[in-house]
Short mmCIF file of C-alpha atoms in Angstrom, two decimals:
data_model
loop_
_atom_site.label_atom_id
_atom_site.label_comp_id
_atom_site.label_asym_id
_atom_site.label_seq_id
_atom_site.Cartn_x
_atom_site.Cartn_y
_atom_site.Cartn_z
CA MET A 1 36.03 -125.79 16.59
CA SER A 2 33.79 -122.84 16.92
CA GLU A 3 32.61 -123.26 13.51
CA ARG A 4 31.77 -126.88 14.13
CA HIS A 5 29.86 -126.25 17.31
CA PRO A 6 28.26 -122.80 17.01
CA ALA A 7 25.15 -123.84 18.91
CA LEU A 8 27.18 -125.06 21.87
CA GLY A 9 28.99 -121.78 22.14
CA GLU A 10 25.80 -119.76 22.17
CA ALA A 11 24.24 -122.05 24.73
CA ALA A 12 27.26 -121.69 26.97
CA LEU A 13 27.21 -117.96 26.57
CA GLN A 14 23.50 -117.84 27.31
CA ALA A 15 23.99 -119.97 30.37
CA GLU A 16 26.81 -117.70 31.51
CA VAL A 17 24.60 -114.68 30.89
CA ASP A 18 21.82 -116.28 32.86
CA ARG A 19 24.22 -117.09 35.65
CA LEU A 20 25.60 -113.62 35.65
CA ASN A 21 22.05 -112.21 35.65
CA LYS A 22 21.25 -114.34 38.70
CA VAL A 23 24.41 -113.13 40.39
CA VAL A 24 23.51 -109.52 39.56
CA ARG A 25 19.93 -110.04 40.79
CA ALA A 26 21.23 -111.69 43.95
CA LEU A 27 23.64 -108.83 44.47
CA LEU A 28 20.86 -106.33 43.80
CA HIS A 29 18.60 -108.14 46.29
CA ARG A 30 21.39 -108.14 48.84
CA VAL A 31 22.08 -104.44 48.23
CA GLU A 32 18.36 -103.75 48.50
CA ARG A 33 18.12 -105.72 51.72
CA ASP A 34 21.17 -103.97 53.12
CA SER A 35 19.67 -100.63 52.12
CA GLU A 36 16.38 -101.51 53.79
CA VAL A 37 18.22 -102.59 56.94
CA ARG A 38 20.20 -99.35 56.91
CA ARG A 39 17.02 -97.38 56.26
CA GLY A 40 15.35 -99.25 59.12
CA ASN A 41 18.26 -98.61 61.47
CA TYR A 42 18.29 -94.94 60.53
CA GLY A 43 14.55 -94.72 61.08
CA MET A 44 14.93 -96.32 64.44
CA PHE A 45 17.78 -93.97 65.28
CA ARG A 46 15.78 -90.99 64.11
CA ASP A 47 12.74 -92.16 66.06
CA SER A 48 14.85 -92.73 69.18
CA VAL A 49 16.35 -89.24 68.82
CA VAL A 50 12.89 -87.71 68.48
CA LEU A 51 11.59 -89.77 71.38
CA GLU A 52 14.57 -88.86 73.55
CA SER A 53 14.02 -85.19 72.71
CA GLN A 54 10.37 -85.49 73.65
CA VAL A 55 11.29 -87.27 76.87
CA ARG A 56 13.80 -84.55 77.74
CA ARG A 57 11.27 -81.85 77.00
CA ARG A 58 8.55 -83.55 79.05
CA THR A 59 11.02 -84.23 81.87
CA ALA A 60 12.01 -80.54 81.92
CA GLU A 61 8.31 -79.60 81.93
CA LEU A 62 7.66 -82.03 84.78
CA GLU A 63 10.65 -80.72 86.75
CA ALA A 64 9.45 -77.16 86.23
CA ALA A 65 5.96 -78.19 87.32
CA LEU A 66 7.40 -79.91 90.40
CA ARG A 67 9.44 -76.85 91.28
CA GLU A 68 6.39 -74.65 90.86
CA ASN A 69 4.35 -77.07 92.94
CA GLU A 70 7.01 -77.03 95.66
CA ARG A 71 7.06 -73.22 95.56
CA ILE A 72 3.28 -73.11 95.85
CA ASN A 73 3.37 -75.65 98.70
CA ARG A 74 6.02 -73.61 100.51
CA ALA A 75 3.96 -70.48 100.01
CA LEU A 76 0.84 -72.27 101.26
CA THR A 77 2.74 -73.67 104.25
CA ARG A 78 4.13 -70.23 105.05
CA GLU A 79 0.67 -68.74 104.67
CA ARG A 80 -0.81 -71.41 106.94
CA GLU A 81 1.91 -70.74 109.54
CA GLU A 82 1.22 -67.03 109.32
CA GLN A 83 -2.49 -67.69 109.69
CA ARG A 84 -1.85 -69.93 112.69
CA GLY A 85 0.39 -67.24 114.17
CA LEU A 86 -2.28 -64.60 113.60
CA ILE A 87 -4.95 -66.86 115.08
CA ARG A 88 -2.71 -67.52 118.09
CA LYS A 89 -2.05 -63.80 118.53
CA LEU A 90 -5.75 -63.07 118.20
CA GLU A 91 -6.51 -65.70 120.83
CA GLU A 92 -3.85 -64.26 123.11
CA ALA A 93 -5.13 -60.74 122.57
CA HIS A 94 -8.69 -61.91 123.11
CA ASN A 95 -7.80 -63.73 126.32
CA GLN A 96 -5.74 -60.83 127.57
CA LEU A 97 -8.62 -58.52 126.78
CA LEU A 98 -10.96 -60.81 128.70
CA GLN A 99 -8.46 -60.90 131.55
CA SER A 100 -8.14 -57.12 131.50
CA GLU A 101 -11.91 -56.72 131.44
CA LYS A 102 -12.18 -59.26 134.24
CA LEU A 103 -9.58 -57.41 136.32
CA ALA A 104 -11.30 -54.11 135.57
CA SER A 105 -14.66 -55.57 136.59
CA ILE A 106 -13.14 -57.04 139.74
CA GLY A 107 -11.52 -53.69 140.44
CA GLN A 108 -14.79 -51.84 140.04
CA LEU A 109 -16.56 -54.44 142.16
CA ALA A 110 -13.86 -54.27 144.82
CA ALA A 111 -13.99 -50.48 144.85
CA GLY A 112 -17.78 -50.60 145.22
CA VAL A 113 -17.65 -53.22 147.96
CA ALA A 114 -14.90 -51.28 149.74
CA HIS A 115 -17.05 -48.15 149.60
CA GLU A 116 -20.06 -50.02 150.96
CA ILE A 117 -18.03 -51.61 153.76
CA ASN A 118 -16.36 -48.31 154.58
CA ASN A 119 -19.68 -46.71 155.57
CA PRO A 120 -20.70 -49.20 158.32
CA ILE A 121 -17.10 -49.51 159.48
CA GLY A 122 -17.03 -45.74 159.79
CA PHE A 123 -19.99 -45.51 162.12
CA VAL A 124 -18.94 -48.64 164.05
CA SER A 125 -15.57 -47.00 164.66
CA SER A 126 -17.29 -43.77 165.63
CA ASN A 127 -19.70 -45.60 167.95
CA LEU A 128 -16.83 -47.47 169.58
CA GLY A 129 -15.12 -44.16 170.29
CA THR A 130 -18.31 -42.82 171.82
CA LEU A 131 -18.81 -46.07 173.76
CA LYS A 132 -15.30 -45.80 175.14
CA ALA A 133 -16.09 -42.30 176.42
CA TYR A 134 -19.37 -43.53 177.92
CA VAL A 135 -17.67 -46.45 179.65
CA GLU A 136 -15.02 -44.13 181.04
CA ASP A 137 -17.82 -41.94 182.43
CA LEU A 138 -19.60 -44.95 183.95
CA LEU A 139 -16.38 -46.16 185.53
CA ALA A 140 -15.85 -42.67 186.95
CA VAL A 141 -19.35 -42.83 188.47
CA LEU A 142 -18.54 -46.30 189.84
CA ASP A 143 -15.35 -44.98 191.38
CA ALA A 144 -17.35 -42.16 192.99
CA HIS A 145 -19.78 -44.69 194.47
CA LEU A 146 -16.91 -46.78 195.76
CA ALA A 147 -15.39 -43.70 197.35
CA VAL A 148 -18.51 -43.12 199.50
CA GLU A 149 -19.19 -46.81 200.13
CA GLU A 150 -18.14 -46.45 203.75
CA GLU A 151 -20.96 -43.96 204.31
CA LEU A 152 -23.59 -46.56 203.37
CA SER A 153 -25.39 -48.80 205.84
CA PRO A 154 -23.82 -52.17 206.66
CA GLY A 155 -26.56 -53.98 204.74
CA SER A 156 -26.05 -51.82 201.63
CA ARG A 157 -22.30 -52.30 201.81
CA GLU A 158 -22.76 -56.06 202.09
CA ARG A 159 -25.09 -56.21 199.08
CA LEU A 160 -22.78 -54.03 196.98
CA GLY A 161 -19.77 -56.12 198.01
CA ALA A 162 -21.52 -59.35 197.05
CA LEU A 163 -22.54 -57.88 193.68
CA ARG A 164 -19.03 -56.54 193.06
CA GLN A 165 -17.56 -59.95 193.85
CA ARG A 166 -20.08 -61.75 191.65
CA VAL A 167 -19.44 -59.64 188.56
CA ASP A 168 -15.70 -59.30 189.33
CA ILE A 169 -15.73 -55.56 188.82
CA ASP A 170 -11.93 -55.27 188.84
CA TYR A 171 -11.64 -57.75 185.95
CA LEU A 172 -14.44 -56.01 184.04
CA ARG A 173 -12.71 -52.66 184.53
CA ARG A 174 -9.52 -54.01 182.92
CA ASP A 175 -11.13 -56.18 180.25
CA ILE A 176 -13.71 -53.69 179.01
CA ALA A 177 -10.98 -51.19 178.23
CA ASP A 178 -9.00 -53.88 176.37
CA LEU A 179 -12.08 -55.01 174.42
CA ILE A 180 -12.96 -51.51 173.32
CA GLY A 181 -9.33 -50.77 172.45
CA GLU A 182 -9.00 -53.97 170.38
CA SER A 183 -12.31 -53.26 168.63
CA ILE A 184 -11.22 -49.74 167.72
CA ASP A 185 -7.88 -51.12 166.50
CA GLY A 186 -9.73 -53.77 164.46
CA THR A 187 -11.97 -51.21 162.76
CA GLN A 188 -8.93 -49.08 161.97
CA ARG A 189 -7.24 -52.11 160.40
CA VAL A 190 -10.37 -52.87 158.37
CA ARG A 191 -10.51 -49.27 157.19
CA LYS A 192 -6.82 -49.46 156.24
CA ILE A 193 -7.41 -52.67 154.26
CA ILE A 194 -10.41 -51.08 152.56
CA GLN A 195 -8.36 -48.03 151.67
CA ASP A 196 -5.57 -50.24 150.31
CA LEU A 197 -8.12 -52.23 148.31
CA ARG A 198 -9.57 -49.04 146.87
CA ASP A 199 -6.08 -47.77 146.04
CA PHE A 200 -5.16 -51.10 144.47
CA SER A 201 -8.32 -51.36 142.37
CA ARG A 202 -8.63 -47.74 141.31
CA SER A 203 -9.14 -47.40 137.57
CA GLY A 204 -8.29 -43.73 137.21
CA ASP A 205 -4.68 -44.33 136.23
CA ALA A 206 -4.81 -43.18 132.64
CA GLU A 207 -2.37 -40.42 133.59
CA TRP A 208 1.15 -40.96 134.84
CA GLN A 209 1.70 -40.01 138.48
CA LEU A 210 4.56 -39.60 140.92
CA VAL A 211 4.16 -42.44 143.41
CA ASP A 212 5.84 -43.81 146.52
CA ILE A 213 6.80 -47.38 145.61
CA HIS A 214 6.90 -48.46 149.26
CA ALA A 215 3.30 -47.30 149.77
CA GLY A 216 2.26 -49.39 146.76
CA LEU A 217 4.11 -52.42 148.12
CA GLU A 218 2.50 -52.07 151.54
CA SER A 219 -0.92 -51.59 149.97
CA THR A 220 -0.48 -54.71 147.84
CA LEU A 221 0.80 -56.71 150.82
CA ASN A 222 -2.37 -55.87 152.74
CA VAL A 223 -4.53 -56.97 149.81
CA VAL A 224 -2.74 -60.34 149.38
CA TRP A 225 -1.89 -60.93 153.03
CA ASN A 226 -4.33 -63.85 153.27
CA GLU A 227 -2.34 -65.62 150.51
CA ILE A 228 0.97 -65.04 152.31
CA LYS A 229 0.48 -65.10 156.08
CA TYR A 230 0.16 -68.90 156.36
CA LYS A 231 3.01 -69.60 153.92
CA ALA A 232 5.83 -67.18 154.57
CA GLU A 233 7.48 -64.61 156.75
CA VAL A 234 7.82 -61.30 154.91
CA VAL A 235 11.13 -59.47 155.26
CA ARG A 236 11.22 -55.82 154.18
CA ASP A 237 14.63 -54.59 153.06
CA PHE A 238 13.65 -51.13 151.87
CA GLY A 239 16.15 -48.57 150.67
CA GLN A 240 15.68 -44.82 150.33
CA LEU A 241 13.63 -44.32 147.16
CA PRO A 242 12.40 -41.14 145.52
CA GLU A 243 8.94 -41.07 144.00
CA ILE A 244 8.82 -42.52 140.50
CA GLU A 245 6.59 -41.68 137.55
CA CYS A 246 4.27 -44.59 136.82
CA LEU A 247 0.73 -45.92 136.50
CA PRO A 248 0.15 -46.95 140.15
CA SER A 249 -2.53 -49.61 139.71
CA GLN A 250 -0.50 -51.33 137.00
CA LEU A 251 2.60 -51.48 139.20
CA ASN A 252 0.44 -52.78 142.05
CA GLN A 253 -0.63 -55.57 139.68
CA VAL A 254 3.06 -56.36 139.10
CA PHE A 255 3.72 -56.49 142.85
CA LEU A 256 0.64 -58.68 143.41
CA ASN A 257 1.65 -61.18 140.71
CA LEU A 258 5.21 -61.47 142.04
CA LEU A 259 4.12 -61.81 145.68
CA VAL A 260 1.42 -64.40 144.94
CA ASN A 261 3.82 -66.42 142.76
CA ALA A 262 6.42 -66.29 145.53
CA ALA A 263 3.90 -67.55 148.10
CA GLN A 264 2.61 -70.29 145.82
CA SER A 265 6.15 -71.56 145.16
CA ILE A 266 6.61 -72.29 148.88
CA ALA A 267 5.37 -75.76 149.80
CA GLU A 268 4.98 -75.37 153.57
CA HIS A 269 6.57 -72.34 155.19
CA GLY A 270 9.38 -70.10 154.08
CA ARG A 271 10.49 -66.52 153.63
CA ILE A 272 9.71 -63.76 151.12
CA THR A 273 12.16 -60.87 150.98
CA ILE A 274 11.22 -57.58 149.35
CA ARG A 275 14.27 -55.46 148.58
CA THR A 276 14.27 -51.98 147.03
CA ARG A 277 17.23 -49.88 145.95
CA CYS A 278 17.88 -46.60 144.17
CA LEU A 279 20.29 -46.97 141.24
CA GLY A 280 20.94 -43.43 140.10
CA GLU A 281 18.16 -42.58 137.66
CA PHE A 282 16.49 -45.96 138.18
CA VAL A 283 15.07 -48.05 141.01
CA SER A 284 15.04 -51.80 141.54
CA ILE A 285 12.35 -53.84 143.30
CA ALA A 286 13.27 -57.45 144.03
CA VAL A 287 10.96 -60.18 145.35
CA ALA A 288 12.88 -63.26 146.52
CA ASP A 289 11.44 -66.47 147.94
CA THR A 290 12.72 -69.71 149.44
CA GLY A 291 10.37 -71.84 147.33
CA SER A 292 10.83 -74.64 144.84
CA GLY A 293 12.63 -72.57 142.19
CA ILE A 294 12.31 -72.80 138.40
CA ALA A 295 13.71 -75.62 136.27
CA PRO A 296 16.31 -74.38 133.71
CA GLU A 297 14.46 -75.92 130.77
CA ILE A 298 11.36 -73.75 131.35
CA ARG A 299 13.03 -70.56 132.57
CA ASP A 300 12.94 -68.97 129.11
CA ARG A 301 9.20 -69.65 128.80
CA ILE A 302 7.87 -68.27 132.08
CA PHE A 303 6.93 -64.90 130.53
CA ASP A 304 5.13 -66.50 127.56
CA PRO A 305 1.36 -65.96 127.53
CA PHE A 306 -0.64 -68.94 128.83
CA PHE A 307 2.46 -70.85 129.96
CA THR A 308 1.89 -72.30 133.41
CA THR A 309 3.16 -75.22 135.48
CA LYS A 310 -0.03 -75.28 137.52
CA PRO A 311 -2.69 -77.99 136.98
CA VAL A 312 -5.45 -77.33 134.46
CA GLY A 313 -7.96 -74.91 135.89
CA LYS A 314 -5.55 -73.61 138.55
CA GLY A 315 -3.90 -70.85 136.57
CA THR A 316 -4.31 -68.83 133.36
CA GLY A 317 -0.59 -68.47 132.62
CA LEU A 318 -1.07 -64.72 132.20
CA GLY A 319 0.36 -63.44 135.50
CA LEU A 320 4.01 -63.17 134.52
CA SER A 321 3.13 -62.30 130.93
CA VAL A 322 1.02 -59.35 132.14
CA THR A 323 3.82 -58.44 134.56
CA TYR A 324 6.37 -58.41 131.75
CA GLY A 325 4.08 -56.29 129.57
CA ILE A 326 3.49 -53.70 132.32
CA VAL A 327 7.19 -53.42 133.15
CA ASP A 328 8.04 -53.07 129.45
CA HIS A 329 5.33 -50.40 129.06
CA HIS A 330 7.02 -48.45 131.87
CA GLY A 331 10.33 -48.57 129.99
CA GLY A 332 11.79 -51.06 132.47
CA ARG A 333 12.94 -54.63 132.45
CA ILE A 334 12.55 -57.69 134.63
CA GLU A 335 15.15 -60.33 135.46
CA VAL A 336 14.83 -63.71 137.14
CA ASP A 337 17.45 -65.64 139.05
CA SER A 338 16.38 -69.09 140.20
CA GLU A 339 17.84 -72.34 141.44
CA PRO A 340 15.65 -75.46 141.72
CA GLY A 341 15.05 -76.32 145.36
CA ARG A 342 16.54 -73.03 146.63
CA GLY A 343 14.05 -70.42 145.46
CA SER A 344 13.71 -67.60 142.95
CA GLU A 345 14.29 -63.86 142.79
CA PHE A 346 12.48 -61.55 140.38
CA THR A 347 13.99 -58.09 140.03
CA VAL A 348 12.15 -55.21 138.35
CA TYR A 349 14.13 -52.19 137.13
CA LEU A 350 12.18 -48.97 136.49
CA PRO A 351 13.21 -45.44 135.44
CA LEU A 352 12.48 -42.59 137.84
CA ARG A 353 10.94 -40.55 135.01
CA GLN A 354 9.42 -41.62 131.74
CA GLU A 355 11.58 -39.27 129.68
CA LEU A 356 14.53 -41.43 130.72
CA ALA A 357 12.85 -44.45 129.17
CA ASN A 358 11.85 -42.46 126.08
CA ASP A 359 15.39 -41.13 125.61
CA ASN A 360 17.31 -44.31 126.37
CA GLY A 361 14.87 -47.07 125.56
CA ASN A 362 14.37 -49.76 128.17
CA VAL A 363 16.56 -49.90 131.24
CA CYS A 364 20.07 -51.08 130.43
CA PHE A 365 23.01 -51.26 132.83
#
């Protein structure tokens, strides 16, 4: 059969070969396509890995940059806060310096005015003393005339009697002595106030001195009496105190600030009690008032510079701050006890001698 149809066999074989070639080519194309797909997927995977690595690296760089930026911002914020603090301290120091210069100028002015007033008051007081002696001599002469009045003629006696009745010589005799006595007392009081003012404003306190605290309190009371007399009764509860080592004018400033604050806290009329005690090697000076008291929420701020509850323009807010600074400089401490509506009490504790403060630090009980 193969011999009879050789051409048919070859054609079939060729067709089979062609078919198989097509199958092989189709398989090769499929393999090639699969390879390309796999190569494409691998490329995409590789690209995604590279991209992810780049993203991670850039993210880490950005996070580092953010952290550095935050650190720089914190440093800048801290620096700004420090600058604001320094500016605030400079302003406080500047204002306190101005206040100190102002007080020093006022002190010098007060001392000068007191000196100038002291001169005319001195000769007025002297003249009143001389006038009193002259009046006593004139009254003695008048008494001598009255003693011999009966020896005069009736007409002279009548004229003298009418004149004596018209001028009311008996009243003049009593009143002139009272007037001269009150005038002398007034000049003595003025001289005492002037002396207290000079003592209060004296600037020569660069050296520590042994001082009678009660004398300083009385001196300060005389200086601020006009602020107190219409507002409060002053009660003195003084104990037996030794002299203490201090800068007198600075302590007088403390007493003035506490007394004026006590008077200003009283709305109409009240009482200010000044109490002193000796506590071994220390003394205490308390100023209590029956004023409005201090609200609890501001009690911790009353010694801060420039803190005040007064209206704008009515207070500098330096009084208690200066007071605190002076007491601290003396190695002492100051306490406040206050109840709204019932009043306040400021108590200053001071060492008798500065070596006590130097050895032990500030007063501590």
